[in-house]
PDB file of C-alpha atoms in Angstrom:
ATOM      1  CA  UNK A1137     -16.583  -3.595   9.315  1.00  0.00           C
ATOM      2  CA  UNK A1138     -12.995  -2.501   9.774  1.00  0.00           C
ATOM      3  CA  UNK A1139     -11.058  -0.687   7.057  1.00  0.00           C
ATOM      4  CA  UNK A1140      -7.333  -0.013   6.834  1.00  0.00           C
ATOM      5  CA  UNK A1141      -5.444   2.111   4.378  1.00  0.00           C
ATOM      6  CA  UNK A1142      -1.702   2.531   4.450  1.00  0.00           C
ATOM      7  CA  UNK A1143       1.458   3.371   2.596  1.00  0.00           C
ATOM      8  CA  UNK A1144       5.093   2.383   3.124  1.00  0.00           C
ATOM      9  CA  UNK A1145       6.641   4.592   5.862  1.00  0.00           C
ATOM     10  CA  UNK A1146       9.509   5.763   3.653  1.00  0.00           C
ATOM     11  CA  UNK A1147       7.090   6.691   0.875  1.00  0.00           C
ATOM     12  CA  UNK A1148       4.855   8.513   3.352  1.00  0.00           C
ATOM     13  CA  UNK A1149       7.842  10.507   4.612  1.00  0.00           C
ATOM     14  CA  UNK A1150       8.535  11.701   1.074  1.00  0.00           C
ATOM     15  CA  UNK A1151       4.904  12.782   0.700  1.00  0.00           C
ATOM     16  CA  UNK A1152       4.732  14.497   4.082  1.00  0.00           C
ATOM     17  CA  UNK A1153       7.844  16.532   3.230  1.00  0.00           C
ATOM     18  CA  UNK A1154       6.578  17.462  -0.227  1.00  0.00           C
ATOM     19  CA  UNK A1155       9.151  15.326  -2.067  1.00  0.00           C
ATOM     20  CA  UNK A1156       6.775  14.158  -4.786  1.00  0.00           C
ATOM     21  CA  UNK A1157       9.458  13.389  -7.373  1.00  0.00           C
ATOM     22  CA  UNK A1158      11.397  11.247  -4.860  1.00  0.00           C
ATOM     23  CA  UNK A1159       8.136   9.479  -3.951  1.00  0.00           C
ATOM     24  CA  UNK A1160       7.416   8.716  -7.612  1.00  0.00           C
ATOM     25  CA  UNK A1161      10.959   7.523  -8.225  1.00  0.00           C
ATOM     26  CA  UNK A1162      10.908   5.189  -5.207  1.00  0.00           C
ATOM     27  CA  UNK A1163       7.454   3.828  -6.085  1.00  0.00           C
ATOM     28  CA  UNK A1164       8.603   2.883  -9.561  1.00  0.00           C
ATOM     29  CA  UNK A1165      11.761   1.258  -8.178  1.00  0.00           C
ATOM     30  CA  UNK A1166       9.868  -0.743  -5.525  1.00  0.00           C
ATOM     31  CA  UNK A1167       6.714  -1.794  -7.358  1.00  0.00           C
ATOM     32  CA  UNK A1168       8.152  -5.031  -8.750  1.00  0.00           C
ATOM     33  CA  UNK A1169       8.932  -6.177  -5.183  1.00  0.00           C
ATOM     34  CA  UNK A1170       5.383  -5.789  -3.846  1.00  0.00           C
ATOM     35  CA  UNK A1171       3.098  -8.810  -3.613  1.00  0.00           C
ATOM     36  CA  UNK A1172       0.766  -9.206  -6.549  1.00  0.00           C
ATOM     37  CA  UNK A1173      -1.778 -11.284  -4.622  1.00  0.00           C
ATOM     38  CA  UNK A1174      -4.829  -9.161  -3.818  1.00  0.00           C
ATOM     39  CA  UNK A1175      -6.524 -11.629  -1.433  1.00  0.00           C
ATOM     40  CA  UNK A1176      -5.379 -12.855   1.977  1.00  0.00           C
ATOM     41  CA  UNK A1177      -7.369 -15.838   3.315  1.00  0.00           C
ATOM     42  CA  UNK A1178      -6.252 -15.278   6.929  1.00  0.00           C
ATOM     43  CA  UNK A1179      -7.477 -11.683   6.787  1.00  0.00           C
ATOM     44  CA  UNK A1180     -10.813 -12.950   5.466  1.00  0.00           C
ATOM     45  CA  UNK A1181     -11.476  -9.974   3.262  1.00  0.00           C
ATOM     46  CA  UNK A1182     -10.240  -8.126   0.208  1.00  0.00           C
ATOM     47  CA  UNK A1183      -6.735  -6.668   0.205  1.00  0.00           C
ATOM     48  CA  UNK A1184      -5.713  -4.356  -2.600  1.00  0.00           C
ATOM     49  CA  UNK A1185      -2.079  -3.322  -3.101  1.00  0.00           C
ATOM     50  CA  UNK A1186      -1.646  -0.817  -5.909  1.00  0.00           C
ATOM     51  CA  UNK A1187       1.512  -0.015  -7.825  1.00  0.00           C
ATOM     52  CA  UNK A1188       1.568   3.482  -6.299  1.00  0.00           C
ATOM     53  CA  UNK A1189       2.170   1.955  -2.859  1.00  0.00           C
ATOM     54  CA  UNK A1190      -1.338   2.439  -1.477  1.00  0.00           C
ATOM     55  CA  UNK A1191      -3.062  -0.389   0.391  1.00  0.00           C
ATOM     56  CA  UNK A1192      -6.745  -0.948   1.112  1.00  0.00           C
ATOM     57  CA  UNK A1193      -7.863  -3.902   3.218  1.00  0.00           C
ATOM     58  CA  UNK A1194     -11.355  -4.583   4.596  1.00  0.00           C
ATOM     59  CA  UNK A1195     -12.928  -7.351   6.658  1.00  0.00           C
ATOM     60  CA  UNK A1196     -15.984  -7.897   8.810  1.00  0.00           C
ATOM     61  CA  UNK A1197     -15.563  -7.657  12.578  1.00  0.00           C
ATOM     62  CA  UNK A1198     -16.977 -10.512  14.691  1.00  0.00           C
TER      63      UNK A1198
END
């Protein structure tokens, strides 16, 4: 099994520099632009994209 977790680079930069309010503001501004589909058939596993910008995707390795 392979697991991936990620966040938008700009949002991560805010977090890594302690700019929590800027992070929250940007998340709320961007969340309507993120895909709402939580399943990707080519990935062949669950993909979860939350409104806070976090991503979790898992699939079985061959």
